[in-house]
Amino acid sequence: MIRSADRRWARHLWLSLPCALLIASARGEEGAVDIRAAVGKTFDASGLRRRGLDPQLAEHFVRPVFPEGAQPVTLFINGAKKGSATARFTAEGELCMDRPLLQAAGLQMPDSASRLSHAADPYSALGCDDFSQAYPNALVELKPNAFEVHLIVPTQALVAPEQSADRYHRGGTAALLNYEVLTSRNDNAGTSQDFKSLNTLAGINMGDWLLRSRQNYSDSGGEAQVSHLYAYGQRTFSRLGATGQAGQINVANSLFSGTALNGVQLVPESSSLDDWGAASVVEGIAHSVARVEIRQNGTLVHTAMVPAGPFAISDLQLLDGRTDLEVTVIEANGSQNAFVVPGSHRARAGLDSVPGYSMAVGQYRRYDRGGEMPLVLTASRTWALNRTLPASVGALLTADYQAGGWGLGFPLSPLTQVNLSQLVSSAAKEGQKGTSVVASVDTLLTERWSIGASTTQQTRGYRQLSDTLTVQHTAPLAGSDTLTLNPYGGFERRYRDQYSLYTGLSNIPVGSFYLSHTHANRFDGQSSQRVMGSWAKNLGAVNLSLSVSQSKGVGSDNRGLQTNLSLSFPLGERSVRSYANSDKTGIRSGASMSEQLGEGVGYSVHAEHNHTQRETDLFASAHLLPRYVQATLGYSRYGQASTQYSGGLSGAIVAHAGGVTLSPYAVDDTFGLISVPGVSGAKITTPRGPVWTDVFGQAVAPSLAPYKKSQMTVITQNLPRNVEITNGVQDVQAGKGSVSQITFEVMNSRRVLVRAIDSHGKPLAKGLSVFDSHNQFLTIVIDDGNIYLPQVASDTRLHVALADNQICSLDYEPGEQVDFSAHYESAQATCKQP
């Protein structure tokens, strides 16, 4: 048990330090004061009295020590700062090397502590001296005045890199539901169309297992669609360096990522099982407040509302990494623009996977109805030949389809990287064989000038597995099969070759430039191309930008050359933007203003004038963060006949042993549960963003970086005046798929200013020492008999050391009601001698 007086001593050392300095000066020493130098020396009692200090104070500063119990400290290991930790100290102020401290320091557990792995109470199983007995040469230096602990340990005591997984938190149990709701209504010329969508991700973490299931519901104009996208179980085997999945999975090996299976797979532990979505970016231009729908294989996978102007949507949760993305931009007046982002534009050379083996086996999983679902086996191997030379090989096999491939990355120079990959396929039913080659090069010509290019080349006979399974065979015709093409287009509509080129200049005197060009040719002779360019320049607080784009051929929006000139600048707490757009349909100009009203409310208003149609459009939106959910509201008035209303909610619900907790952000595979006991509305910063405790003092840290340090900080300015946090900053080291328990220890304090008088009614003399019932020094009497007590417990009994070794007991009664708005309470007391 940590005594309250010990905590007071630790937390209010600043009250006592001036006394220590005066004590040292009473000894007649000159220059800098070193309190530790006072050990074994005597003090001039008369000198202390002349300065109005009790001579008995000297003994409390002869040897400064940490108070007994758990204390927040800063750890240093072999001279390197390790960060904050909680250390326990004995009644004599000696450090207790318990298990939590060893883990925080990254030190080997002594053999005597091996039994701790299943101990309910680690303090009871590990002796304070076990570490020092195991490593007698280890040195401990305590610095109580700085709240620092310095350890010099032999190298064999340090956790080896291959054992580092043991340092991370494992296990934990919680269930979660991520949700994203979007609804909109378009009224156009007397007709209305409603749109609704709900995306959910349900799951549970239990031990080192996690289960996930993703669903989607959409309703556009009364046409509803429900899609179950996947459901799988996953476990990370840290000691094997591997992660396993079973269920409705997407293959995550280095060359055939994204193939949907009902089966199992094993990949290296640090591999990202859905990194194709995080790496994908869909760019376009909206001509009003618009809804963007992104589909794969006809399934809606992402919906978002975007403002007028250029947009870029990232962090997508896609079905796979190679299938084309069908993007539809639905404007406020109901008009639609559609384009396709070819999967090969997003396919990488398979060189970013971590070294190791990957394998998967299962039945092919279709997102449409009907069709073949063969058994699939795929495996790959990635090597890190050196830091800049990765290589991969792999194969995918079914009864009627086989494919193999390789990938290689190598530097042409320290600033130039080349990636190459090739896939070859054989489709038995179609009698087709072919190959696909992807090549890319990226280089820094100068410190500020980068350039890159990529190309994909396919032969007519090349097939992906999904191509062979969407073909239906009909009755023989003239001795050969007749192919009925799949609903997404025939093989002649596949891309034969695709090219992309980009260049960028940043932070040069005239601004920053970016230019990209993509071109693709299909086997049926049609082609598509898209050019995008931008320039931006900061002139003090003013930002000036210009963007241009043009699409031609298949999938183009037929708007010709589109330009957007924008000027933005701050106006007090507000941000103001004015712009002008031009394309084939005419010229539009507008202005917008946005402002953040506190940490939970933001708004934006926007007006645009169409110079061709002589109409003015109005838009307004609000973003709300009422602590436990995120909400968006939008209104658009397009011309005289079209109106759009939109709204959205997003967040997560987490169920755990302590109850149900809401999160304003989606929860990842690795997350934490925060507890600030008894304190509601406490604000804590997390890697994802700020969160607030609910009425039960609980919150969710929605995302923790696996095998890295994640920091949580309590914002103490918003806490009630009677609440103190023992350690307001905590570093969490979480294993993949774990649920970490993060508790901030709370002390409820009552600050009281006591005016103390003696039995004759006179104020106690200035400088007298005040002690608790355990003879622990608390503070001194200040002017007019006042005693400031920063922490008052109901059972605290105080006494004051008077002159001539006399002691009096201080009886006082704090008020029954606590005024949390006041800095301290006031009380009267009489110090009575026995």
mmCIF file with all atom_site columns, C-alpha atoms in Angstrom, residues 187-251:
data_model
loop_
_atom_site.group_PDB
_atom_site.id
_atom_site.type_symbol
_atom_site.label_atom_id
_atom_site.label_alt_id
_atom_site.label_comp_id
_atom_site.label_asym_id
_atom_site.label_entity_id
_atom_site.label_seq_id
_atom_site.pdbx_PDB_ins_code
_atom_site.Cartn_x
_atom_site.Cartn_y
_atom_site.Cartn_z
_atom_site.occupancy
_atom_site.B_iso_or_equiv
_atom_site.pdbx_formal_charge
_atom_site.auth_seq_id
_atom_site.auth_comp_id
_atom_site.auth_asym_id
_atom_site.auth_atom_id
_atom_site.pdbx_PDB_model_num
ATOM 1  C CA . ASP A 1 187 ? -34.305 16.730  -55.167 1.00 0.00 ? 187 ASP A CA 1
ATOM 2  C CA . ASN A 1 188 ? -34.042 17.650  -58.836 1.00 0.00 ? 188 ASN A CA 1
ATOM 3  C CA . ALA A 1 189 ? -36.795 19.287  -60.899 1.00 0.00 ? 189 ALA A CA 1
ATOM 4  C CA . GLY A 1 190 ? -39.611 17.691  -58.958 1.00 0.00 ? 190 GLY A CA 1
ATOM 5  C CA . THR A 1 191 ? -38.037 14.243  -58.672 1.00 0.00 ? 191 THR A CA 1
ATOM 6  C CA . SER A 1 192 ? -36.219 12.827  -55.676 1.00 0.00 ? 192 SER A CA 1
ATOM 7  C CA . GLN A 1 193 ? -33.615 10.130  -55.244 1.00 0.00 ? 193 GLN A CA 1
ATOM 8  C CA . ASP A 1 194 ? -32.405 8.767   -51.935 1.00 0.00 ? 194 ASP A CA 1
ATOM 9  C CA . PHE A 1 195 ? -29.134 7.000   -51.260 1.00 0.00 ? 195 PHE A CA 1
ATOM 10 C CA . LYS A 1 196 ? -28.166 5.080   -48.142 1.00 0.00 ? 196 LYS A CA 1
ATOM 11 C CA . SER A 1 197 ? -25.132 3.006   -47.318 1.00 0.00 ? 197 SER A CA 1
ATOM 12 C CA . LEU A 1 198 ? -23.892 1.175   -44.245 1.00 0.00 ? 198 LEU A CA 1
ATOM 13 C CA . ASN A 1 199 ? -20.433 -0.351  -44.004 1.00 0.00 ? 199 ASN A CA 1
ATOM 14 C CA . THR A 1 200 ? -19.643 -2.483  -40.978 1.00 0.00 ? 200 THR A CA 1
ATOM 15 C CA . LEU A 1 201 ? -16.688 -4.485  -39.757 1.00 0.00 ? 201 LEU A CA 1
ATOM 16 C CA . ALA A 1 202 ? -17.457 -6.816  -36.861 1.00 0.00 ? 202 ALA A CA 1
ATOM 17 C CA . GLY A 1 203 ? -14.853 -8.752  -34.948 1.00 0.00 ? 203 GLY A CA 1
ATOM 18 C CA . ILE A 1 204 ? -13.446 -10.102 -31.743 1.00 0.00 ? 204 ILE A CA 1
ATOM 19 C CA . ASN A 1 205 ? -9.919  -10.349 -30.314 1.00 0.00 ? 205 ASN A CA 1
ATOM 20 C CA . MET A 1 206 ? -9.397  -13.253 -27.940 1.00 0.00 ? 206 MET A CA 1
ATOM 21 C CA . GLY A 1 207 ? -6.000  -14.310 -26.704 1.00 0.00 ? 207 GLY A CA 1
ATOM 22 C CA . ASP A 1 208 ? -3.777  -14.131 -29.755 1.00 0.00 ? 208 ASP A CA 1
ATOM 23 C CA . TRP A 1 209 ? -6.689  -14.802 -32.125 1.00 0.00 ? 209 TRP A CA 1
ATOM 24 C CA . LEU A 1 210 ? -8.838  -12.297 -33.935 1.00 0.00 ? 210 LEU A CA 1
ATOM 25 C CA . LEU A 1 211 ? -11.983 -12.740 -36.027 1.00 0.00 ? 211 LEU A CA 1
ATOM 26 C CA . ARG A 1 212 ? -13.191 -10.205 -38.603 1.00 0.00 ? 212 ARG A CA 1
ATOM 27 C CA . SER A 1 213 ? -16.307 -9.981  -40.805 1.00 0.00 ? 213 SER A CA 1
ATOM 28 C CA . ARG A 1 214 ? -17.036 -7.164  -43.258 1.00 0.00 ? 214 ARG A CA 1
ATOM 29 C CA . GLN A 1 215 ? -20.463 -6.310  -44.679 1.00 0.00 ? 215 GLN A CA 1
ATOM 30 C CA . ASN A 1 216 ? -21.938 -3.610  -46.895 1.00 0.00 ? 216 ASN A CA 1
ATOM 31 C CA . TYR A 1 217 ? -25.493 -2.415  -47.502 1.00 0.00 ? 217 TYR A CA 1
ATOM 32 C CA . SER A 1 218 ? -26.489 0.195   -50.074 1.00 0.00 ? 218 SER A CA 1
ATOM 33 C CA . ASP A 1 219 ? -29.798 1.482   -51.384 1.00 0.00 ? 219 ASP A CA 1
ATOM 34 C CA . SER A 1 220 ? -29.836 3.799   -54.380 1.00 0.00 ? 220 SER A CA 1
ATOM 35 C CA . GLY A 1 221 ? -33.258 4.916   -55.577 1.00 0.00 ? 221 GLY A CA 1
ATOM 36 C CA . GLY A 1 222 ? -34.942 1.879   -54.036 1.00 0.00 ? 222 GLY A CA 1
ATOM 37 C CA . GLU A 1 223 ? -32.471 -0.631  -55.487 1.00 0.00 ? 223 GLU A CA 1
ATOM 38 C CA . ALA A 1 224 ? -30.944 -2.290  -52.429 1.00 0.00 ? 224 ALA A CA 1
ATOM 39 C CA . GLN A 1 225 ? -27.818 -4.409  -52.409 1.00 0.00 ? 225 GLN A CA 1
ATOM 40 C CA . VAL A 1 226 ? -26.396 -6.389  -49.494 1.00 0.00 ? 226 VAL A CA 1
ATOM 41 C CA . SER A 1 227 ? -22.874 -7.704  -49.776 1.00 0.00 ? 227 SER A CA 1
ATOM 42 C CA . HIS A 1 228 ? -20.911 -9.898  -47.426 1.00 0.00 ? 228 HIS A CA 1
ATOM 43 C CA . LEU A 1 229 ? -17.325 -9.221  -48.366 1.00 0.00 ? 229 LEU A CA 1
ATOM 44 C CA . TYR A 1 230 ? -15.312 -11.549 -46.148 1.00 0.00 ? 230 TYR A CA 1
ATOM 45 C CA . ALA A 1 231 ? -14.988 -13.241 -42.759 1.00 0.00 ? 231 ALA A CA 1
ATOM 46 C CA . TYR A 1 232 ? -11.817 -14.820 -41.396 1.00 0.00 ? 232 TYR A CA 1
ATOM 47 C CA . GLY A 1 233 ? -9.889  -15.792 -38.303 1.00 0.00 ? 233 GLY A CA 1
ATOM 48 C CA . GLN A 1 234 ? -6.285  -14.754 -37.766 1.00 0.00 ? 234 GLN A CA 1
ATOM 49 C CA . ARG A 1 235 ? -3.510  -15.597 -35.340 1.00 0.00 ? 235 ARG A CA 1
ATOM 50 C CA . THR A 1 236 ? 0.031   -14.286 -35.075 1.00 0.00 ? 236 THR A CA 1
ATOM 51 C CA . PHE A 1 237 ? 2.739   -16.787 -34.097 1.00 0.00 ? 237 PHE A CA 1
ATOM 52 C CA . SER A 1 238 ? 5.492   -14.472 -32.885 1.00 0.00 ? 238 SER A CA 1
ATOM 53 C CA . ARG A 1 239 ? 8.018   -17.189 -32.137 1.00 0.00 ? 239 ARG A CA 1
ATOM 54 C CA . LEU A 1 240 ? 7.604   -18.537 -35.669 1.00 0.00 ? 240 LEU A CA 1
ATOM 55 C CA . GLY A 1 241 ? 7.584   -15.057 -37.211 1.00 0.00 ? 241 GLY A CA 1
ATOM 56 C CA . ALA A 1 242 ? 4.372   -15.862 -39.079 1.00 0.00 ? 242 ALA A CA 1
ATOM 57 C CA . THR A 1 243 ? 0.700   -14.864 -39.246 1.00 0.00 ? 243 THR A CA 1
ATOM 58 C CA . GLY A 1 244 ? -2.004  -17.356 -40.180 1.00 0.00 ? 244 GLY A CA 1
ATOM 59 C CA . GLN A 1 245 ? -5.487  -16.724 -41.588 1.00 0.00 ? 245 GLN A CA 1
ATOM 60 C CA . ALA A 1 246 ? -8.420  -19.029 -42.182 1.00 0.00 ? 246 ALA A CA 1
ATOM 61 C CA . GLY A 1 247 ? -11.845 -18.390 -43.704 1.00 0.00 ? 247 GLY A CA 1
ATOM 62 C CA . GLN A 1 248 ? -12.790 -15.981 -46.464 1.00 0.00 ? 248 GLN A CA 1
ATOM 63 C CA . ILE A 1 249 ? -9.332  -14.597 -47.124 1.00 0.00 ? 249 ILE A CA 1
ATOM 64 C CA . ASN A 1 250 ? -7.520  -12.544 -49.733 1.00 0.00 ? 250 ASN A CA 1
ATOM 65 C CA . VAL A 1 251 ? -4.156  -13.943 -50.758 1.00 0.00 ? 251 VAL A CA 1
#
